[in-house]
CSV table of C-alpha atoms in Angstrom, one decimal:
chain,number,residue,atom,x,y,z
A,11,UNK,CA,-35.8,-96.6,-37.5
A,12,UNK,CA,-34.7,-97.6,-41.1
A,13,UNK,CA,-31.7,-95.3,-41.4
A,14,UNK,CA,-31.6,-96.3,-45.3
A,15,UNK,CA,-34.4,-93.8,-45.7
A,16,UNK,CA,-32.1,-91.0,-45.0
A,17,UNK,CA,-29.9,-91.9,-48.2
A,18,UNK,CA,-32.9,-93.0,-50.4
A,19,UNK,CA,-34.2,-91.0,-53.1
A,20,UNK,CA,-37.6,-91.0,-51.4
A,21,UNK,CA,-36.2,-88.5,-49.1
A,22,UNK,CA,-36.4,-85.9,-51.8
A,23,UNK,CA,-40.3,-86.3,-52.1
A,24,UNK,CA,-40.6,-85.8,-48.3
A,25,UNK,CA,-38.5,-82.6,-48.5
A,26,UNK,CA,-40.4,-81.2,-51.6
A,27,UNK,CA,-43.6,-81.9,-49.6
A,28,UNK,CA,-42.2,-80.0,-46.7
A,29,UNK,CA,-41.5,-76.8,-49.3
A,30,UNK,CA,-45.0,-77.4,-50.4
A,31,UNK,CA,-46.4,-77.5,-46.8
A,32,UNK,CA,-44.3,-74.5,-46.0
A,33,UNK,CA,-45.9,-72.4,-48.8
A,34,UNK,CA,-49.6,-73.6,-47.8
A,35,UNK,CA,-48.8,-72.2,-44.1
A,36,UNK,CA,-47.1,-69.2,-45.4
A,37,UNK,CA,-50.4,-68.3,-47.7
A,38,UNK,CA,-52.8,-69.3,-44.8
A,39,UNK,CA,-51.1,-67.4,-41.9
A,40,UNK,CA,-49.4,-64.4,-43.3
A,41,UNK,CA,-52.8,-62.6,-43.0
A,42,UNK,CA,-52.3,-63.3,-39.1
A,43,UNK,CA,-49.3,-60.6,-39.1
A,44,UNK,CA,-50.2,-58.7,-42.0
A,45,UNK,CA,-53.4,-57.7,-40.2
A,46,UNK,CA,-51.6,-55.9,-37.6
A,47,UNK,CA,-50.3,-53.6,-40.3
A,48,UNK,CA,-53.6,-53.5,-42.4
A,49,UNK,CA,-55.7,-52.2,-39.5
A,50,UNK,CA,-55.5,-49.2,-36.9
A,51,UNK,CA,-53.9,-49.9,-33.7
A,52,UNK,CA,-57.0,-50.5,-31.5
A,53,UNK,CA,-55.0,-49.3,-28.3
A,54,UNK,CA,-53.2,-46.5,-30.1
A,55,UNK,CA,-55.5,-43.7,-28.3
A,56,UNK,CA,-55.0,-44.9,-25.0
A,57,UNK,CA,-52.7,-43.3,-22.5
A,58,UNK,CA,-49.6,-45.2,-21.6
A,59,UNK,CA,-50.5,-45.3,-18.1
A,60,UNK,CA,-53.4,-47.5,-18.9
A,61,UNK,CA,-51.5,-50.4,-20.0
A,62,UNK,CA,-50.4,-53.1,-17.6
A,63,UNK,CA,-47.3,-53.3,-19.8
A,64,UNK,CA,-47.1,-49.4,-20.0
A,65,UNK,CA,-43.3,-49.2,-20.4
A,66,UNK,CA,-43.2,-51.2,-23.5
A,67,UNK,CA,-46.6,-50.2,-24.9
A,68,UNK,CA,-45.4,-46.4,-24.4
A,69,UNK,CA,-42.5,-46.9,-26.8
A,70,UNK,CA,-44.3,-48.8,-29.5
A,71,UNK,CA,-44.8,-47.1,-32.8
A,72,UNK,CA,-48.3,-46.0,-33.4
A,73,UNK,CA,-49.0,-47.1,-36.8
A,74,UNK,CA,-52.4,-46.2,-38.6
A,75,UNK,CA,-53.3,-49.0,-40.8
A,76,UNK,CA,-55.6,-48.5,-43.7
A,77,UNK,CA,-58.7,-50.6,-42.4
A,78,UNK,CA,-60.5,-49.4,-39.4
A,79,UNK,CA,-61.9,-53.1,-38.5
A,80,UNK,CA,-63.3,-53.6,-35.0
A,81,UNK,CA,-62.0,-56.5,-33.0
A,82,UNK,CA,-65.0,-58.6,-33.9
A,83,UNK,CA,-64.5,-57.8,-37.5
A,84,UNK,CA,-60.9,-58.9,-37.2
A,85,UNK,CA,-62.0,-62.1,-35.4
A,86,UNK,CA,-64.3,-62.8,-38.4
A,87,UNK,CA,-61.5,-62.2,-40.9
A,88,UNK,CA,-59.0,-64.5,-39.2
A,89,UNK,CA,-61.4,-67.3,-38.7
A,90,UNK,CA,-63.2,-67.2,-42.1
A,91,UNK,CA,-60.6,-69.5,-43.7
A,92,UNK,CA,-61.2,-72.2,-41.1
A,93,UNK,CA,-65.0,-72.1,-41.8
A,94,UNK,CA,-64.3,-73.1,-45.5
A,95,UNK,CA,-61.5,-75.5,-44.5
A,96,UNK,CA,-63.2,-77.2,-41.7
A,97,UNK,CA,-66.5,-77.4,-43.3
A,98,UNK,CA,-64.9,-79.2,-46.6
A,99,UNK,CA,-62.6,-81.6,-44.8
A,100,UNK,CA,-64.6,-84.6,-45.1
A,101,UNK,CA,-65.7,-84.1,-48.5
A,102,UNK,CA,-62.2,-83.0,-49.3
A,103,UNK,CA,-61.1,-86.3,-47.9
A,104,UNK,CA,-63.4,-88.5,-49.9
A,105,UNK,CA,-62.3,-86.3,-53.0
A,106,UNK,CA,-58.6,-87.0,-52.5
A,107,UNK,CA,-59.3,-90.8,-51.9
A,108,UNK,CA,-61.1,-90.8,-55.2
A,109,UNK,CA,-58.8,-88.9,-57.4
A,110,UNK,CA,-55.5,-89.6,-55.7
A,111,UNK,CA,-53.0,-87.7,-53.6
A,112,UNK,CA,-51.1,-86.2,-56.5
A,113,UNK,CA,-53.8,-84.4,-58.2
A,114,UNK,CA,-55.7,-83.3,-55.0
A,115,UNK,CA,-52.6,-81.7,-53.6
A,116,UNK,CA,-52.3,-79.9,-57.1
A,117,UNK,CA,-55.8,-78.7,-57.2
A,118,UNK,CA,-55.5,-77.4,-53.4
A,119,UNK,CA,-52.3,-75.5,-53.5
A,120,UNK,CA,-52.8,-74.2,-57.2
A,121,UNK,CA,-56.3,-72.9,-56.2
A,122,UNK,CA,-55.1,-71.4,-52.9
A,123,UNK,CA,-52.4,-69.7,-54.6
A,124,UNK,CA,-54.5,-68.0,-57.3
A,125,UNK,CA,-57.0,-66.6,-54.6
A,126,UNK,CA,-54.0,-65.4,-52.4
A,127,UNK,CA,-52.7,-63.3,-55.3
A,128,UNK,CA,-56.0,-61.8,-55.7
A,129,UNK,CA,-56.2,-61.0,-51.7
A,130,UNK,CA,-55.1,-57.3,-51.8
A,131,UNK,CA,-57.6,-56.6,-54.8
A,132,UNK,CA,-60.6,-58.0,-52.6
A,133,UNK,CA,-59.6,-56.4,-49.4
A,134,UNK,CA,-59.7,-53.0,-51.4
A,135,UNK,CA,-63.4,-53.9,-52.4
A,136,UNK,CA,-65.0,-54.8,-49.4
A,137,UNK,CA,-64.3,-56.5,-46.0
A,138,UNK,CA,-67.4,-58.8,-46.2
A,139,UNK,CA,-66.3,-60.0,-49.7
A,140,UNK,CA,-62.9,-60.5,-48.4
A,141,UNK,CA,-64.5,-62.8,-45.6
A,142,UNK,CA,-66.4,-64.6,-48.3
A,143,UNK,CA,-63.1,-65.3,-50.4
A,144,UNK,CA,-61.3,-66.3,-47.2
A,145,UNK,CA,-63.8,-69.1,-46.8
A,146,UNK,CA,-63.6,-70.1,-50.4
A,147,UNK,CA,-59.9,-70.3,-50.1
A,148,UNK,CA,-60.4,-72.6,-47.1
A,149,UNK,CA,-62.6,-75.0,-49.0
A,150,UNK,CA,-60.1,-75.0,-51.9
A,151,UNK,CA,-57.3,-75.9,-49.7
A,152,UNK,CA,-59.1,-78.6,-47.7
A,153,UNK,CA,-57.7,-81.9,-49.8
A,154,UNK,CA,-54.3,-80.7,-49.6
A,155,UNK,CA,-52.9,-82.6,-46.3
A,156,UNK,CA,-55.4,-85.2,-47.1
A,157,UNK,CA,-53.6,-86.0,-50.4
A,158,UNK,CA,-50.1,-85.5,-48.8
A,159,UNK,CA,-51.3,-88.4,-46.2
A,160,UNK,CA,-52.5,-90.7,-49.1
A,161,UNK,CA,-48.9,-90.3,-50.7
A,162,UNK,CA,-47.1,-90.7,-47.6
A,163,UNK,CA,-48.7,-94.0,-46.8
A,164,UNK,CA,-47.7,-95.3,-50.2
A,165,UNK,CA,-44.2,-94.1,-50.4
A,166,UNK,CA,-43.1,-94.8,-46.6
A,167,UNK,CA,-42.3,-98.0,-44.8
A,168,UNK,CA,-43.5,-98.8,-41.6
A,169,UNK,CA,-40.3,-98.7,-40.0
A,170,UNK,CA,-39.9,-95.1,-41.1
A,171,UNK,CA,-43.4,-93.9,-41.0
A,172,UNK,CA,-43.1,-91.2,-38.4
A,173,UNK,CA,-39.8,-90.0,-39.6
A,174,UNK,CA,-41.2,-89.7,-43.2
A,175,UNK,CA,-44.3,-87.9,-42.1
A,176,UNK,CA,-42.8,-85.6,-39.7
A,177,UNK,CA,-40.2,-84.8,-42.4
A,178,UNK,CA,-43.0,-84.0,-44.8
A,179,UNK,CA,-45.0,-82.1,-42.3
A,180,UNK,CA,-42.1,-80.0,-41.0
A,181,UNK,CA,-42.8,-77.5,-43.5
A,182,UNK,CA,-45.7,-76.3,-41.1
A,183,UNK,CA,-42.9,-75.0,-38.8
A,184,UNK,CA,-40.7,-73.9,-41.7
A,185,UNK,CA,-43.5,-72.1,-42.9
A,186,UNK,CA,-43.7,-70.0,-39.8
A,187,UNK,CA,-40.0,-69.6,-39.5
A,188,UNK,CA,-39.6,-68.1,-42.8
A,189,UNK,CA,-43.0,-66.4,-43.2
A,190,UNK,CA,-43.2,-64.5,-39.9
A,191,UNK,CA,-40.0,-62.4,-40.4
A,192,UNK,CA,-40.2,-62.2,-44.3
A,193,UNK,CA,-44.0,-60.7,-43.8
A,194,UNK,CA,-42.7,-58.4,-41.2
A,195,UNK,CA,-40.1,-57.2,-43.3
A,196,UNK,CA,-42.7,-56.8,-46.2
A,197,UNK,CA,-45.1,-55.0,-44.2
A,198,UNK,CA,-42.6,-52.4,-43.2
A,199,UNK,CA,-41.9,-51.4,-47.0
A,200,UNK,CA,-43.6,-48.4,-48.7
A,201,UNK,CA,-43.7,-50.3,-52.0
A,202,UNK,CA,-47.4,-51.1,-52.7
A,203,UNK,CA,-48.2,-50.4,-48.9
A,204,UNK,CA,-46.1,-53.2,-48.1
A,205,UNK,CA,-48.4,-55.8,-46.5
A,206,UNK,CA,-50.0,-56.9,-50.1
A,207,UNK,CA,-46.6,-58.0,-51.2
A,208,UNK,CA,-46.6,-61.0,-49.0
A,209,UNK,CA,-49.6,-62.3,-50.7
A,210,UNK,CA,-48.1,-61.8,-54.0
A,211,UNK,CA,-44.9,-63.6,-53.4
A,212,UNK,CA,-46.5,-66.6,-51.7
A,213,UNK,CA,-49.1,-67.0,-54.3
A,214,UNK,CA,-46.7,-66.9,-57.1
A,215,UNK,CA,-44.4,-69.3,-55.4
A,216,UNK,CA,-47.2,-71.7,-54.8
A,217,UNK,CA,-48.2,-71.6,-58.4
A,218,UNK,CA,-44.5,-72.6,-59.3
A,219,UNK,CA,-44.4,-75.5,-56.9
A,220,UNK,CA,-47.9,-76.8,-57.9
A,221,UNK,CA,-46.9,-76.8,-61.5
A,222,UNK,CA,-43.4,-78.6,-60.7
A,223,UNK,CA,-45.3,-81.0,-58.6
A,224,UNK,CA,-47.7,-82.0,-61.3
A,225,UNK,CA,-45.0,-82.6,-63.8
A,226,UNK,CA,-42.3,-84.5,-61.6
A,227,UNK,CA,-44.3,-86.3,-58.8
A,228,UNK,CA,-45.9,-90.0,-59.2
A,229,UNK,CA,-48.9,-91.1,-57.5
A,230,UNK,CA,-47.4,-94.5,-57.0
A,231,UNK,CA,-43.7,-95.6,-56.4
A,232,UNK,CA,-44.2,-98.1,-59.0
A,233,UNK,CA,-44.7,-95.4,-61.6
A,234,UNK,CA,-41.7,-93.3,-60.7
A,235,UNK,CA,-38.7,-92.7,-62.7
A,236,UNK,CA,-36.5,-92.1,-59.8
A,237,UNK,CA,-36.7,-94.9,-57.6
A,238,UNK,CA,-34.3,-98.0,-57.9
A,239,UNK,CA,-36.1,-101.3,-58.8
A,240,UNK,CA,-35.1,-102.4,-55.2
A,241,UNK,CA,-37.1,-99.6,-53.8
A,242,UNK,CA,-40.1,-100.2,-55.9
A,243,UNK,CA,-40.1,-104.1,-54.9
A,244,UNK,CA,-40.1,-103.1,-51.0
A,245,UNK,CA,-42.9,-100.7,-51.5
A,246,UNK,CA,-45.0,-102.8,-53.5
A,247,UNK,CA,-45.5,-105.2,-50.6
A,248,UNK,CA,-47.4,-102.6,-48.7
A,249,UNK,CA,-49.7,-101.2,-51.4
A,250,UNK,CA,-53.3,-100.9,-50.8
A,251,UNK,CA,-54.9,-103.6,-52.5
A,252,UNK,CA,-58.4,-101.8,-53.1
A,253,UNK,CA,-60.5,-98.8,-52.6
A,254,UNK,CA,-64.0,-99.2,-51.2
A,255,UNK,CA,-66.8,-97.3,-52.4
A,256,UNK,CA,-68.5,-94.5,-50.4
A,257,UNK,CA,-71.4,-96.9,-49.8
A,258,UNK,CA,-69.1,-99.4,-48.0
A,259,UNK,CA,-67.5,-97.3,-45.7
A,260,UNK,CA,-68.1,-98.4,-42.1
A,261,UNK,CA,-69.2,-95.1,-40.6
A,262,UNK,CA,-70.7,-96.8,-37.5
A,263,UNK,CA,-67.5,-98.4,-36.7
A,264,UNK,CA,-65.4,-95.1,-37.2
A,265,UNK,CA,-67.8,-93.3,-34.8
A,266,UNK,CA,-67.4,-96.0,-32.1
A,267,UNK,CA,-63.7,-96.6,-32.8
A,268,UNK,CA,-62.0,-95.9,-29.3
A,269,UNK,CA,-58.4,-95.1,-30.7
A,270,UNK,CA,-59.8,-92.8,-33.2
A,271,UNK,CA,-61.9,-91.0,-30.5
A,272,UNK,CA,-58.8,-90.7,-28.4
A,273,UNK,CA,-56.7,-89.4,-31.3
A,274,UNK,CA,-59.6,-86.6,-31.9
A,275,UNK,CA,-59.7,-85.7,-28.3
A,276,UNK,CA,-55.9,-85.4,-28.1
A,277,UNK,CA,-56.1,-83.1,-31.2
A,278,UNK,CA,-58.3,-80.8,-29.3
A,279,UNK,CA,-55.9,-80.0,-26.9
A,280,UNK,CA,-52.8,-79.7,-28.8
A,281,UNK,CA,-54.8,-77.6,-31.6
A,282,UNK,CA,-56.2,-75.1,-29.0
A,283,UNK,CA,-52.8,-74.3,-27.8
A,284,UNK,CA,-51.2,-74.0,-31.1
A,285,UNK,CA,-54.1,-72.2,-32.6
A,286,UNK,CA,-53.9,-69.6,-30.0
A,287,UNK,CA,-50.2,-69.0,-30.4
A,288,UNK,CA,-50.3,-69.4,-34.4
A,289,UNK,CA,-53.2,-66.9,-35.0
A,290,UNK,CA,-53.0,-64.5,-32.1
A,291,UNK,CA,-49.4,-64.3,-31.2
A,292,UNK,CA,-48.6,-61.2,-33.5
A,293,UNK,CA,-51.7,-59.3,-31.9
A,294,UNK,CA,-50.6,-60.2,-28.2
A,295,UNK,CA,-47.0,-59.0,-29.0
A,296,UNK,CA,-48.4,-55.7,-30.5
A,297,UNK,CA,-51.2,-54.9,-28.2
A,298,UNK,CA,-49.9,-56.2,-24.9
A,299,UNK,CA,-45.9,-56.2,-25.2
A,300,UNK,CA,-45.9,-53.2,-27.8
A,301,UNK,CA,-43.5,-54.8,-30.3
A,302,UNK,CA,-43.3,-53.3,-33.6
A,303,UNK,CA,-44.3,-54.9,-36.8
A,304,UNK,CA,-41.1,-55.8,-38.1
A,305,UNK,CA,-39.7,-56.9,-34.7
A,306,UNK,CA,-43.1,-58.8,-34.4
A,307,UNK,CA,-42.3,-61.0,-37.3
A,308,UNK,CA,-38.7,-62.1,-36.2
A,309,UNK,CA,-40.0,-62.8,-32.6
A,310,UNK,CA,-42.9,-64.8,-33.9
A,311,UNK,CA,-40.3,-67.0,-35.7
A,312,UNK,CA,-38.4,-68.0,-32.7
A,313,UNK,CA,-41.0,-70.3,-30.9
A,314,UNK,CA,-41.5,-72.1,-34.4
A,315,UNK,CA,-37.8,-72.7,-34.9
A,316,UNK,CA,-37.7,-74.1,-31.5
A,317,UNK,CA,-40.9,-76.2,-32.1
A,318,UNK,CA,-39.4,-77.6,-35.4
A,319,UNK,CA,-36.5,-79.2,-33.4
A,320,UNK,CA,-39.1,-80.7,-31.0
A,321,UNK,CA,-41.2,-82.0,-34.0
A,322,UNK,CA,-38.3,-83.8,-35.7
A,323,UNK,CA,-36.4,-85.1,-32.4
A,324,UNK,CA,-39.7,-86.7,-31.1
A,325,UNK,CA,-40.4,-88.3,-34.6
A,326,UNK,CA,-37.0,-89.9,-34.8
A,327,UNK,CA,-37.0,-90.9,-31.0
A,328,UNK,CA,-40.2,-92.9,-31.5
A,329,UNK,CA,-38.8,-94.8,-34.5
A,330,UNK,CA,-35.7,-95.5,-32.6
A,331,UNK,CA,-37.4,-96.6,-29.3
A,332,UNK,CA,-39.8,-99.1,-31.3
A,333,UNK,CA,-36.9,-101.0,-32.7
A,334,UNK,CA,-34.5,-100.7,-29.6
A,335,UNK,CA,-36.3,-100.5,-26.5
A,336,UNK,CA,-40.1,-100.4,-26.0
A,337,UNK,CA,-43.0,-100.9,-28.0
A,338,UNK,CA,-44.6,-98.3,-30.6
A,339,UNK,CA,-47.7,-98.0,-28.4
A,340,UNK,CA,-45.6,-97.1,-25.2
A,341,UNK,CA,-43.1,-94.9,-27.2
A,342,UNK,CA,-45.9,-92.8,-28.5
A,343,UNK,CA,-48.0,-92.5,-25.4
A,344,UNK,CA,-44.9,-91.7,-23.3
A,345,UNK,CA,-43.7,-88.8,-25.5
A,346,UNK,CA,-47.3,-87.5,-25.8
A,347,UNK,CA,-48.2,-87.3,-22.0
A,348,UNK,CA,-44.7,-86.0,-20.8
A,349,UNK,CA,-44.9,-83.5,-23.9
A,350,UNK,CA,-48.4,-82.4,-22.8
A,351,UNK,CA,-47.6,-82.0,-19.0
A,352,UNK,CA,-44.6,-79.8,-19.9
A,353,UNK,CA,-46.4,-77.8,-22.6
A,354,UNK,CA,-49.1,-77.0,-20.1
A,355,UNK,CA,-46.6,-76.0,-17.5
A,356,UNK,CA,-44.9,-73.5,-19.7
A,357,UNK,CA,-48.2,-72.1,-20.8
A,358,UNK,CA,-49.1,-71.3,-17.4
A,359,UNK,CA,-46.0,-69.4,-16.8
A,360,UNK,CA,-46.6,-67.0,-19.7
A,361,UNK,CA,-48.0,-64.3,-17.4
A,362,UNK,CA,-45.1,-64.7,-15.1
A,363,UNK,CA,-42.7,-63.8,-17.8
A,364,UNK,CA,-44.0,-60.2,-17.5
A,365,UNK,CA,-43.9,-57.5,-20.0
A,366,UNK,CA,-40.5,-58.0,-21.4
A,367,UNK,CA,-40.8,-59.6,-24.9
A,368,UNK,CA,-37.7,-61.9,-24.5
A,369,UNK,CA,-38.7,-64.0,-21.4
A,370,UNK,CA,-42.3,-64.4,-23.1
A,371,UNK,CA,-40.9,-65.8,-26.2
A,372,UNK,CA,-38.7,-68.1,-24.3
A,373,UNK,CA,-41.7,-69.6,-22.2
A,374,UNK,CA,-43.8,-69.6,-25.6
A,375,UNK,CA,-40.9,-71.3,-27.4
A,376,UNK,CA,-40.6,-74.1,-24.7
A,377,UNK,CA,-44.3,-74.5,-24.7
A,378,UNK,CA,-44.6,-74.9,-28.3
A,379,UNK,CA,-41.5,-77.5,-28.2
A,380,UNK,CA,-43.0,-79.8,-26.2
A,381,UNK,CA,-46.5,-79.6,-27.9
A,382,UNK,CA,-44.6,-80.4,-31.2
A,383,UNK,CA,-43.5,-83.6,-29.7
A,384,UNK,CA,-47.1,-84.3,-28.9
A,385,UNK,CA,-48.2,-83.1,-32.7
A,386,UNK,CA,-45.8,-85.5,-34.1
A,387,UNK,CA,-47.4,-88.5,-32.9
A,388,UNK,CA,-51.0,-88.0,-34.2
A,389,UNK,CA,-50.8,-88.3,-38.2
A,390,UNK,CA,-48.7,-91.3,-38.1
A,391,UNK,CA,-50.8,-93.0,-35.4
A,392,UNK,CA,-53.9,-92.4,-37.7
A,393,UNK,CA,-52.0,-93.9,-40.6
A,394,UNK,CA,-51.2,-97.1,-38.6
A,395,UNK,CA,-54.9,-97.6,-37.6
A,396,UNK,CA,-56.4,-97.2,-41.0
A,397,UNK,CA,-54.1,-97.9,-43.9
A,398,UNK,CA,-57.1,-98.1,-46.2
A,399,UNK,CA,-58.8,-94.9,-45.4
A,400,UNK,CA,-55.7,-92.5,-44.9
A,401,UNK,CA,-57.5,-89.6,-46.7
A,402,UNK,CA,-60.7,-89.9,-44.8
A,403,UNK,CA,-58.9,-90.3,-41.5
A,404,UNK,CA,-56.9,-87.2,-42.1
A,405,UNK,CA,-59.9,-85.3,-42.8
A,406,UNK,CA,-61.7,-86.2,-39.6
A,407,UNK,CA,-58.5,-85.4,-37.5
A,408,UNK,CA,-58.2,-82.0,-39.5
A,409,UNK,CA,-61.8,-81.2,-38.7
A,410,UNK,CA,-60.9,-81.3,-35.1
A,411,UNK,CA,-57.8,-79.4,-35.6
A,412,UNK,CA,-59.2,-76.5,-37.6
A,413,UNK,CA,-62.4,-76.4,-35.6
A,414,UNK,CA,-60.2,-75.2,-32.8
A,415,UNK,CA,-58.3,-72.8,-34.9
A,416,UNK,CA,-61.5,-71.4,-36.1
A,417,UNK,CA,-62.9,-70.6,-32.6
A,418,UNK,CA,-59.4,-69.5,-31.3
A,419,UNK,CA,-60.2,-65.8,-32.2
A,420,UNK,CA,-63.5,-65.8,-30.6
A,421,UNK,CA,-61.9,-67.3,-27.5
A,422,UNK,CA,-59.5,-64.3,-27.2
A,423,UNK,CA,-62.2,-61.8,-28.0
A,424,UNK,CA,-64.2,-63.2,-25.1
A,425,UNK,CA,-61.5,-63.5,-22.6
A,426,UNK,CA,-60.2,-59.9,-23.4
A,427,UNK,CA,-63.6,-58.3,-23.3
A,428,UNK,CA,-62.4,-55.5,-25.4
A,429,UNK,CA,-59.4,-54.8,-23.3
A,430,UNK,CA,-57.0,-56.4,-25.7
A,431,UNK,CA,-53.9,-54.7,-24.1
A,432,UNK,CA,-54.3,-56.6,-20.8
A,433,UNK,CA,-51.9,-59.5,-20.2
A,434,UNK,CA,-54.1,-60.7,-17.4
A,435,UNK,CA,-56.9,-61.4,-19.9
A,436,UNK,CA,-54.7,-63.1,-22.5
A,437,UNK,CA,-53.3,-65.3,-19.8
A,438,UNK,CA,-56.9,-66.5,-19.2
A,439,UNK,CA,-56.9,-67.7,-22.6
A,440,UNK,CA,-53.5,-69.4,-22.5
A,441,UNK,CA,-54.6,-71.0,-19.2
A,442,UNK,CA,-57.5,-72.7,-20.9
A,443,UNK,CA,-55.3,-74.2,-23.5
A,444,UNK,CA,-53.0,-75.5,-20.8
A,445,UNK,CA,-55.7,-77.0,-19.0
A,446,UNK,CA,-57.2,-78.5,-22.2
A,447,UNK,CA,-53.7,-80.0,-22.9
A,448,UNK,CA,-53.3,-81.6,-19.7
A,449,UNK,CA,-56.9,-83.3,-19.7
A,450,UNK,CA,-56.6,-84.7,-23.2
A,451,UNK,CA,-53.1,-86.2,-22.5
A,452,UNK,CA,-54.4,-88.7,-20.1
A,453,UNK,CA,-57.6,-89.7,-22.2
A,454,UNK,CA,-55.3,-90.3,-25.1
A,455,UNK,CA,-53.1,-92.4,-23.0
A,456,UNK,CA,-56.1,-94.6,-21.9
A,457,UNK,CA,-57.5,-95.0,-25.5
A,458,UNK,CA,-54.4,-95.3,-27.6
A,459,UNK,CA,-53.6,-98.1,-30.0
A,460,UNK,CA,-51.0,-98.5,-32.7
A,461,UNK,CA,-52.3,-101.9,-34.2
A,462,UNK,CA,-54.2,-101.6,-37.3
A,463,UNK,CA,-57.9,-102.0,-37.0
A,464,UNK,CA,-59.0,-105.3,-38.4
A,465,UNK,CA,-62.0,-104.2,-40.5
A,466,UNK,CA,-60.1,-101.2,-42.0
A,467,UNK,CA,-57.0,-103.3,-42.8
A,468,UNK,CA,-57.0,-105.2,-46.1
A,469,UNK,CA,-53.1,-104.8,-46.6
A,470,UNK,CA,-50.5,-107.2,-46.6
A,471,UNK,CA,-48.2,-106.8,-43.7
A,472,UNK,CA,-45.6,-104.1,-44.5
A,473,UNK,CA,-41.8,-104.5,-44.7
């Protein structure tokens, strides 16, 4: 790893990116926690002895949310965002490649922030209108990570690629760490019914961030007033020489590219596991374990705090190993396979943790820790393979990611079969995610490559 990155001014861009990513995560997923307070407890009218975890459920606060949505309606509400986001990822990637990373990021987060602020008003009008707005919000946000990828490809050296990318994307975990307890606390307030406050606060912060981004950040390092001339010279050596028009994109080669297929298959496994936890853990803690809304937020934050550590450690470890001990390919493959095996192992142990929330959180935290080690390998790997198609490649990888996020609420609905308070039924869903994580690890290991694909690399060698 090029440790000089930690002392460069470019680290400020990575940190500011992380803040933006954290805000996007807060706006996107605060609904997963707020919906617990917005809706009536589906299990509230059942006798405590009907629960497998009856001790904890018998002591839970029986809240009565304002909206009487069925499990199916809640699944649609939670997944609506991903319909829009997934459906527009490829167009969003092409859009980001066309207008550049800076402006695509601005449009995505500014538009998402405005729609987030309008959420409480829309919910009050009609649930079906709310679902439509969530779909639109997903479509608007679709160029965000793609634009980030384009900028990272311009601002990060090859020797620091994994560390820069992971630092910027660490906002995913930071968003969960901050958003979950804060949203839980806001939901417990009586002011404005509590739950709308998160949408107002995150939306306002998103608007402030996007305006600052537009005024301060440069599309190219060469145009930045903050970098030294030495940094500009070093970064200019890796600049993408040209953009190809849409008609010249070799679609057939992308479809048949084995390393890309391997990365997409790997993404299926890790995203199915993370999607179940990210979107459905609040409902699991409330309906199965019986944790009240405010404690729910704090407990949700613990696994993502642990996962953030795994994400950053694995990222720096790859850059260290590639320069000191083994090849980049072996480093990525080894960390991904070992991480997947351990992630799956702890996933299988969730049921064994019983009905006590603390062992459950410990097991989930360890599963997410090792999963984060795997997640840290995929975006940098894509940039290594396709330096001239960063936005498009990010969009393809994100299509896979969010397709899994989209189906996760339905997987829970299918496995619980209307018995949402049964830990045994939830474990079936977690076991499915663990099995998929194991299977994709070995497929990825057989197809992985870290060498730029010749037909997708018109760059000079990086410094």
